[in-house]
mmCIF file of C-alpha atoms in Angstrom:
data_model
loop_
_atom_site.group_PDB
_atom_site.id
_atom_site.type_symbol
_atom_site.label_atom_id
_atom_site.label_comp_id
_atom_site.label_asym_id
_atom_site.label_seq_id
_atom_site.Cartn_x
_atom_site.Cartn_y
_atom_site.Cartn_z
ATOM 1 C CA MET A 8 155.277 113.304 33.352
ATOM 2 C CA PHE A 9 152.548 111.507 35.641
ATOM 3 C CA ALA A 10 149.543 110.056 33.504
ATOM 4 C CA GLU A 11 152.280 107.502 31.722
ATOM 5 C CA GLN A 12 152.083 106.112 35.260
ATOM 6 C CA ASN A 13 148.980 104.757 34.815
ATOM 7 C CA LYS A 14 149.276 104.080 31.231
ATOM 8 C CA ASP A 15 147.108 100.789 30.445
ATOM 9 C CA THR A 16 148.143 99.452 26.477
ATOM 10 C CA SER A 17 147.456 96.631 27.134
ATOM 11 C CA THR A 18 143.773 96.658 27.440
ATOM 12 C CA HIS A 19 144.410 99.968 25.390
ATOM 13 C CA GLU A 20 145.356 97.481 22.646
ATOM 14 C CA TRP A 21 143.105 94.483 22.875
ATOM 15 C CA ILE A 22 140.157 97.100 23.054
ATOM 16 C CA LYS A 23 141.118 98.791 19.380
ATOM 17 C CA GLY A 24 141.380 95.241 18.382
ATOM 18 C CA GLU A 25 138.749 93.803 19.106
ATOM 19 C CA LEU A 26 136.802 97.085 18.133
ATOM 20 C CA ARG A 27 138.415 96.845 14.506
ATOM 21 C CA ARG A 28 137.572 92.293 15.172
ATOM 22 C CA ARG A 29 133.662 93.826 15.111
ATOM 23 C CA GLY A 30 133.865 95.898 12.123
ATOM 24 C CA SER A 31 134.439 99.599 14.491
ATOM 25 C CA SER A 32 137.115 101.412 15.540
ATOM 26 C CA MET A 33 137.611 103.898 18.497
ATOM 27 C CA ALA A 34 136.475 106.590 16.324
ATOM 28 C CA GLN A 35 133.720 105.059 14.920
ATOM 29 C CA VAL A 36 132.811 105.021 19.199
ATOM 30 C CA SER A 37 133.588 108.847 18.981
ATOM 31 C CA ARG A 38 131.608 109.774 16.399
ATOM 32 C CA GLU A 39 128.171 107.834 17.951
ATOM 33 C CA ILE A 40 128.604 109.872 21.329
ATOM 34 C CA GLY A 41 129.601 113.060 20.290
ATOM 35 C CA VAL A 42 133.029 113.501 21.927
ATOM 36 C CA THR A 43 136.838 113.730 20.060
ATOM 37 C CA GLN A 44 138.502 110.158 19.356
ATOM 38 C CA GLY A 45 141.447 111.497 21.296
ATOM 39 C CA SER A 46 138.971 111.156 24.535
ATOM 40 C CA VAL A 47 138.027 107.841 23.603
ATOM 41 C CA SER A 48 141.771 107.019 22.628
ATOM 42 C CA LEU A 49 142.874 108.931 26.322
ATOM 43 C CA VAL A 50 140.019 107.071 28.468
ATOM 44 C CA SER A 51 140.810 103.226 26.758
ATOM 45 C CA GLN A 52 144.326 103.974 28.522
ATOM 46 C CA GLY A 53 143.540 105.072 31.671
ATOM 47 C CA LEU A 54 144.595 107.831 31.125
ATOM 48 C CA HIS A 55 141.555 110.025 31.528
ATOM 49 C CA ARG A 56 138.191 108.347 33.659
ATOM 50 C CA SER A 57 134.740 109.156 31.663
ATOM 51 C CA GLN A 58 131.959 106.414 32.780
ATOM 52 C CA ARG A 59 130.014 107.459 29.605
ATOM 53 C CA ILE A 60 132.704 106.567 27.591
ATOM 54 C CA GLU A 61 134.195 103.512 29.244
ATOM 55 C CA ARG A 62 129.885 102.057 29.013
ATOM 56 C CA GLU A 63 129.883 103.078 25.598
ATOM 57 C CA LEU A 64 133.558 101.019 24.536
ATOM 58 C CA ALA A 65 132.299 98.113 27.096
ATOM 59 C CA ASN A 66 129.119 98.470 25.270
ATOM 60 C CA ALA A 67 130.359 97.783 22.239
ATOM 61 C CA LEU A 68 131.662 95.463 22.980
ATOM 62 C CA ASP A 69 129.122 93.223 24.389
ATOM 63 C CA LEU A 70 131.103 93.583 27.719
ATOM 64 C CA THR A 71 129.812 95.573 30.894
ATOM 65 C CA PRO A 72 131.997 98.437 31.976
ATOM 66 C CA GLU A 73 132.609 95.966 35.334
ATOM 67 C CA GLU A 74 133.721 93.665 33.227
ATOM 68 C CA LEU A 75 136.149 95.697 30.885
ATOM 69 C CA PHE A 76 137.916 98.017 33.266
ATOM 70 C CA PRO A 77 137.408 95.632 36.256
ATOM 71 C CA GLU A 78 140.504 97.893 38.773
ATOM 72 C CA ARG A 79 137.967 101.145 37.585
ATOM 73 C CA TYR A 80 134.839 99.136 39.395
ATOM 74 C CA PRO A 81 136.272 97.850 42.575
ATOM 75 C CA LYS A 82 133.696 95.242 43.604
ATOM 76 C CA ALA A 83 130.782 96.077 46.058
ATOM 77 C CA SER A 84 130.663 94.400 49.498
ATOM 78 C CA LYS A 85 129.080 90.723 49.957
ATOM 79 C CA SER A 86 127.856 91.622 53.273
ATOM 80 C CA GLN A 87 126.170 94.607 51.782
ATOM 81 C CA THR A 88 122.638 94.436 52.772
#
């Protein structure tokens, strides 16, 4: 299966654990933004992209989406004016 090749279980498990440590969960994040828990899980595993879900997961962890998912947000070129 193609999607399995892009699955990031280490980030997914870290997010779940960190949410739990903060008294939250993926289910809670999904309820707060009105999407299924499966959708949140697929995004955290890297199997789907949703800037909205990435942003909400990052917010729940006091991070930016760029900090939480650096591989999904290429850095802007420093040579831009």
